[in-house]
Each structure stands twice: as C-alpha cells, then as structure tokens.
CSV table of C-alpha atoms in Angstrom, one decimal:
chain,number,residue,atom,x,y,z
K,89,MET,CA,-8.3,-11.9,50.7
K,90,PRO,CA,-5.6,-10.8,48.0
K,91,SER,CA,-2.2,-9.9,49.2
K,92,SER,CA,-1.1,-6.3,48.9
K,93,MET,CA,1.4,-7.5,46.2
K,94,THR,CA,-1.2,-9.3,44.1
K,95,THR,CA,-3.2,-6.2,44.4
K,96,ALA,CA,-0.4,-3.9,43.2
K,97,SER,CA,0.5,-6.4,40.3
K,98,ALA,CA,-3.1,-6.1,39.1
K,99,VAL,CA,-3.3,-2.3,39.2
K,100,ILE,CA,-0.2,-2.0,37.4
K,101,GLY,CA,-0.2,-5.0,35.2
K,102,ILE,CA,-3.7,-4.9,33.7
K,103,PRO,CA,-3.6,-1.2,32.5
K,104,THR,CA,0.0,-1.9,31.1
K,105,PHE,CA,-1.4,-5.0,29.3
K,106,LEU,CA,-4.3,-2.9,27.8
K,107,LEU,CA,-2.0,-0.2,26.6
K,108,LEU,CA,0.4,-2.8,25.0
K,109,LEU,CA,-2.8,-4.4,23.2
K,110,THR,CA,-4.0,-1.3,21.8
K,111,HIS,CA,-0.9,0.1,20.6
K,112,MET,CA,0.7,-3.1,19.7
K,113,LYS,CA,1.5,-1.8,16.1
K,114,SER,CA,3.7,0.7,17.1
K,115,LEU,CA,5.8,-1.7,19.3
K,116,PRO,CA,9.7,-2.0,18.3
K,117,LEU,CA,9.9,-4.3,15.0
K,118,ALA,CA,6.1,-4.6,15.0
K,119,TYR,CA,6.0,-3.4,11.3
K,120,THR,CA,8.9,-5.3,10.4
K,121,PHE,CA,7.2,-8.6,11.8
K,122,ARG,CA,3.9,-7.8,10.1
K,123,SER,CA,5.6,-7.4,7.0
K,124,TRP,CA,7.6,-10.7,7.5
K,125,TRP,CA,4.4,-12.4,8.5
K,126,LEU,CA,2.7,-11.4,5.3
K,127,LEU,CA,5.7,-12.3,3.2
K,128,ARG,CA,5.7,-15.6,4.6
K,129,ALA,CA,2.0,-16.3,3.3
K,130,VAL,CA,2.3,-14.9,0.1
K,131,ILE,CA,5.7,-16.6,-0.7
K,132,LYS,CA,4.2,-20.0,0.4
K,133,ARG,CA,1.1,-19.6,-1.7
K,134,ALA,CA,3.3,-18.5,-4.9
K,135,LYS,CA,5.4,-21.5,-4.3
K,136,ALA,CA,2.4,-23.8,-4.0
K,137,ASN,CA,1.0,-22.4,-7.5
K,138,LYS,CA,4.6,-22.9,-9.0
K,139,LEU,CA,4.7,-18.9,-9.4
K,140,LYS,CA,1.8,-18.9,-11.8
K,141,PRO,CA,0.1,-15.4,-11.3
K,142,GLU,CA,-3.6,-15.1,-10.5
K,143,PRO,CA,-5.6,-13.6,-13.2
K,144,LEU,CA,-4.4,-10.0,-13.9
K,145,PHE,CA,-7.2,-8.1,-12.5
K,146,THR,CA,-7.4,-10.3,-9.3
K,147,VAL,CA,-8.3,-8.4,-6.1
K,148,VAL,CA,-6.2,-9.0,-3.3
K,149,SER,CA,-7.3,-7.9,0.4
K,150,GLU,CA,-6.0,-7.6,3.9
K,151,ASN,CA,-8.1,-7.3,7.0
K,152,HIS,CA,-7.1,-4.6,9.6
K,153,ARG,CA,-8.2,-3.0,12.7
K,154,CYS,CA,-7.8,1.0,13.6
K,155,LEU,CA,-6.0,0.6,17.2
K,156,TYR,CA,-5.5,3.7,19.3
K,157,ASP,CA,-2.0,4.1,17.8
K,158,ASP,CA,-3.3,4.6,14.8
K,159,ILE,CA,-5.4,7.7,15.5
K,160,ASP,CA,-4.9,11.3,15.8
K,161,TYR,CA,-6.1,14.0,17.9
K,162,ASN,CA,-9.6,14.1,15.8
K,163,GLN,CA,-10.3,10.8,17.0
K,164,HIS,CA,-10.3,8.8,14.0
K,165,MET,CA,-7.4,6.9,11.8
K,166,ASN,CA,-4.5,9.2,11.1
K,167,ASN,CA,-3.7,10.1,7.4
K,168,SER,CA,-0.3,8.7,7.6
K,169,MET,CA,-1.7,5.4,8.5
K,170,TYR,CA,-3.4,5.0,5.4
K,171,ASN,CA,0.3,5.0,3.4
K,172,LYS,CA,1.7,2.8,5.9
K,173,ASN,CA,-1.0,0.2,5.5
K,174,LEU,CA,-0.6,0.4,1.7
K,175,ASP,CA,2.9,-1.1,2.0
K,176,PHE,CA,1.1,-4.5,3.0
K,177,ALA,CA,-1.2,-4.1,0.0
K,178,ARG,CA,1.5,-3.6,-2.3
K,179,ILE,CA,3.6,-6.6,-1.0
K,180,HIS,CA,0.5,-8.8,-1.4
K,181,THR,CA,-0.2,-7.6,-4.7
K,182,LEU,CA,3.4,-7.8,-6.0
K,183,TYR,CA,3.8,-11.6,-4.9
K,184,THR,CA,0.5,-12.4,-6.1
K,185,LEU,CA,0.5,-11.2,-9.6
K,186,PHE,CA,4.1,-11.0,-10.2
K,187,PRO,CA,5.8,-13.9,-8.3
K,188,ARG,CA,8.3,-14.6,-11.0
K,189,ILE,CA,10.0,-11.2,-11.0
K,190,MET,CA,9.7,-11.0,-7.0
K,191,MET,CA,11.1,-14.6,-6.4
K,192,GLU,CA,13.4,-15.5,-9.3
K,193,PRO,CA,16.6,-13.5,-8.7
K,194,ASP,CA,18.2,-13.9,-12.1
K,195,HIS,CA,15.6,-11.5,-13.7
K,196,HIS,CA,17.4,-8.6,-11.5
K,197,ILE,CA,14.3,-6.9,-11.6
K,198,PHE,CA,12.9,-4.5,-8.8
K,199,CYS,CA,9.8,-2.5,-8.2
K,200,HIS,CA,9.7,0.8,-6.7
K,201,ASN,CA,7.2,3.0,-5.2
K,202,GLY,CA,6.8,6.2,-7.3
K,203,GLY,CA,4.1,7.8,-5.4
K,204,VAL,CA,0.7,7.4,-3.6
K,205,TYR,CA,-2.5,9.7,-3.9
K,206,THR,CA,-5.2,9.2,-1.4
K,207,MET,CA,-8.9,10.6,-1.2
K,208,PHE,CA,-10.7,10.4,1.9
K,209,LYS,CA,-14.7,10.1,1.9
K,210,LYS,CA,-15.4,8.8,5.5
K,211,GLU,CA,-13.6,8.5,8.7
K,212,ILE,CA,-12.3,5.0,10.2
K,213,PRO,CA,-13.1,5.4,14.1
K,214,PRO,CA,-10.9,3.7,16.9
K,215,MET,CA,-11.2,-0.1,17.0
K,216,SER,CA,-13.2,-0.1,13.7
K,217,ASN,CA,-12.4,-3.0,11.3
K,218,TYR,CA,-11.8,-2.5,7.7
K,219,THR,CA,-10.4,-3.9,4.7
K,220,ILE,CA,-8.1,-2.7,2.1
K,221,GLU,CA,-8.8,-4.2,-1.5
K,222,THR,CA,-6.1,-3.7,-4.3
K,223,ARG,CA,-6.0,-4.5,-8.2
K,224,ILE,CA,-4.3,-3.4,-11.0
K,225,TRP,CA,-5.4,-0.3,-12.4
K,226,THR,CA,-3.7,0.7,-15.8
K,227,TRP,CA,-0.1,1.1,-16.9
K,228,ASN,CA,1.9,2.8,-19.9
K,229,GLU,CA,5.5,2.4,-21.2
K,230,LYS,CA,6.8,3.5,-17.8
K,231,TRP,CA,4.5,3.6,-14.8
K,232,MET,CA,2.1,0.6,-13.4
K,233,TRP,CA,-0.7,2.0,-11.6
K,234,LEU,CA,-2.5,0.0,-8.5
K,235,GLN,CA,-6.1,1.1,-7.4
K,236,HIS,CA,-6.7,0.7,-3.7
K,237,ARG,CA,-9.9,1.4,-1.6
K,238,PHE,CA,-10.4,0.9,2.2
K,239,VAL,CA,-13.8,-0.5,3.0
K,240,LEU,CA,-15.9,-0.7,6.3
K,241,PRO,CA,-17.8,-3.6,7.4
K,242,SER,CA,-21.0,-1.7,6.1
K,243,ASP,CA,-19.5,-1.8,2.6
K,244,GLU,CA,-18.9,2.0,2.5
K,245,ILE,CA,-15.8,3.1,1.0
K,246,ALA,CA,-13.4,5.3,3.6
K,247,CYS,CA,-10.7,6.2,1.3
K,248,ALA,CA,-9.8,5.5,-2.3
K,249,ALA,CA,-6.1,5.6,-3.4
K,250,VAL,CA,-3.7,4.8,-6.1
K,251,SER,CA,0.0,3.7,-6.3
K,252,LYS,CA,2.4,4.6,-9.0
K,253,LEU,CA,5.0,1.9,-9.7
K,254,VAL,CA,7.8,1.5,-11.8
K,255,PHE,CA,10.0,-1.6,-12.3
K,256,LYS,CA,13.9,-1.1,-12.6
K,257,LYS,CA,16.8,-3.4,-13.6
K,258,THR,CA,19.8,-3.5,-11.1
K,259,SER,CA,21.4,-1.1,-13.8
K,260,GLY,CA,18.8,1.4,-13.0
K,261,LYS,CA,17.0,0.7,-16.6
K,262,THR,CA,13.4,1.1,-16.8
K,263,VAL,CA,11.4,-2.2,-17.6
K,264,PRO,CA,8.2,-1.7,-19.1
K,265,PRO,CA,5.3,-2.8,-17.2
K,266,VAL,CA,4.1,-5.0,-20.3
K,267,GLU,CA,7.2,-6.9,-20.5
K,268,VAL,CA,7.1,-7.8,-16.8
K,269,LEU,CA,3.4,-8.8,-17.3
K,270,GLN,CA,4.6,-11.1,-20.0
K,271,LEU,CA,7.6,-12.3,-18.2
K,272,CYS,CA,5.3,-13.0,-15.3
K,273,GLY,CA,2.8,-15.1,-17.6
K,274,HIS,CA,-0.1,-13.0,-18.0
K,275,GLU,CA,-1.7,-13.0,-21.7
K,276,LEU,CA,-2.7,-9.7,-22.7
K,277,ASP,CA,-5.8,-9.7,-24.9
K,278,ALA,CA,-8.0,-7.0,-26.5
K,279,ASP,CA,-10.3,-6.7,-23.6
K,280,ILE,CA,-7.3,-6.3,-21.3
K,281,GLU,CA,-6.0,-3.5,-23.5
K,282,GLU,CA,-9.3,-1.8,-23.7
K,283,ARG,CA,-9.6,-1.8,-20.0
K,284,ARG,CA,-6.1,-0.5,-19.6
K,285,LYS,CA,-6.6,2.4,-22.1
K,286,LYS,CA,-9.8,3.5,-20.5
K,287,ASN,CA,-8.3,3.6,-16.8
K,288,TRP,CA,-5.4,5.3,-18.4
K,289,GLU,CA,-7.6,8.3,-19.3
K,290,ILE,CA,-7.8,9.1,-15.6
K,291,ALA,CA,-4.1,7.8,-14.7
K,292,GLY,CA,-2.5,9.6,-17.2
K,293,LYS,CA,-3.7,13.1,-15.9
K,294,LEU,CA,-2.4,12.0,-12.5
K,295,LEU,CA,1.2,12.4,-13.9
K,296,ASP,CA,0.8,16.1,-14.1
K,297,ALA,CA,1.3,16.1,-10.1
K,298,ASP,CA,5.1,15.4,-11.1
K,299,LYS,CA,5.3,19.4,-12.1
K,300,LEU,CA,5.1,20.1,-8.3
K,301,PHE,CA,9.0,19.2,-8.5
K,302,LYS,CA,9.7,22.0,-10.7
K,303,ASP,CA,7.4,24.8,-9.2
K,304,PRO,CA,8.1,28.1,-11.1
K,305,TYR,CA,7.5,30.1,-8.0
K,306,SER,CA,10.7,30.2,-5.9
K,307,TRP,CA,10.4,29.0,-2.2
K,308,THR,CA,13.7,30.9,-1.0
K,309,ASP,CA,12.4,34.4,-1.9
K,310,GLN,CA,9.5,33.6,0.4
K,311,ARG,CA,9.6,34.9,4.2
K,312,PHE,CA,10.5,31.6,6.1
K,313,LEU,CA,9.1,31.5,9.7
K,314,PRO,CA,11.5,29.6,12.2
K,315,ALA,CA,11.2,25.8,12.1
K,316,ALA,CA,9.0,24.2,14.7
K,317,LYS,CA,10.7,21.9,16.9
K,318,MET,CA,9.1,18.5,17.1
C-alpha cells in the first residue's frame, strides 16, 4: 500500500508538473533561453559555412507548439504570441542570410525592427503544432522587408505577416539594404531586381501606415475615460 506521504506527493506533484510543462514558455528566463538556444545553433552553422550566406530568397523555418500559456480566453493562440515568436524568425533569418554583419563586429552595423504587420486567417488551437516560415520579401533605399507565414500541419496558412527592418551604423546613420546585401556576399542580378520591384508594389503601400504617427485629429481634445487598472 502506498504511504499517505507518497499519495500526497503524487496529488501535488503530478498536477504541478503538468502545469509547468504546458506553461514552460512563460517560466522565468524561458524566452531568453530559447533565444540563446537558437542563436547557438545558427551561429554554429554560420561558422561552419565560413560566414557564407544562403541564397538570398532561402526560406528559414522554426517548429512551434501552441501551449496553454500561448492562448487567450477565446481558446486559441493569443494575437501577441505571433509577434513574440517572430523574434525567433528574425534571428534565424539574419544569421542565415546576413552572417557577416551579425558576426563581424568591425562593420558596426546593427539591424532594428521598425514594425510588424500581421493578418490572421485561421486560428491556432491549443497544443497544435505549427511552423513559422520566413524569407526576404523586398527592399528600398532604407527598409528591408521580411515575409512570414504561420503554417499548420494541414498546410493551411493561419497567419501572414511582414517585418520592416532597418540597418544602422552605431552612429545612427542608415545603411541601405543593397549595401548590406553586397557586403554579405549576395549577387544582385536582373532576376532578383525584377522580383524586388514587383514585391515593392505592395510593400511600398504599407509605408503609408507611418502616417499614423502624424494623426491630424487631436487625441487630447477628445473625452478620456479613466484608465483601467491592469
């Protein structure tokens, strides 16, 4: 017969273990550890390739599972988790396609995220597997755009997203993406330029969203309700 202490330990320990297991991504330092684990892998690969980048439009991907700490009261993956997980996609892409600027400090070039646009098509249920796929979309003299999609095991696309990146010197000066591409060893031929221009027809229109920072209608003239305590 099991002792009362053993039974009590099981009653407490098993639910606690299951709770931690299904909420592991919210544990202290979990995000930092996951970032470090990915960085470790992509840096190792970049060194093995002697910092030679993969072809420009290579698709990189990460496999994920929607745990219970990812969901909201609607019982599907919370909208905020899409943006959070795109951090890993950007890390993976930058170290795969731009290893020289990411790993050679003498260039003094850093990449900054200037915005993310997400469009939802299908929910991701709890405990579902999904894959984030990322590739370079297009660029102009300032912005580099990445294209993302969240793909379910059925090959259905749950979400499409784009990230708007900018490269900066430590002085704050913007480095045009074409210079970064050439520095990293990418050859930009006529086919690549044609694809860039075609994709820019859509991406360029998204820049109009920056006008939100200069809204002509005052916020302070409107009635403000008391802020909710969170």
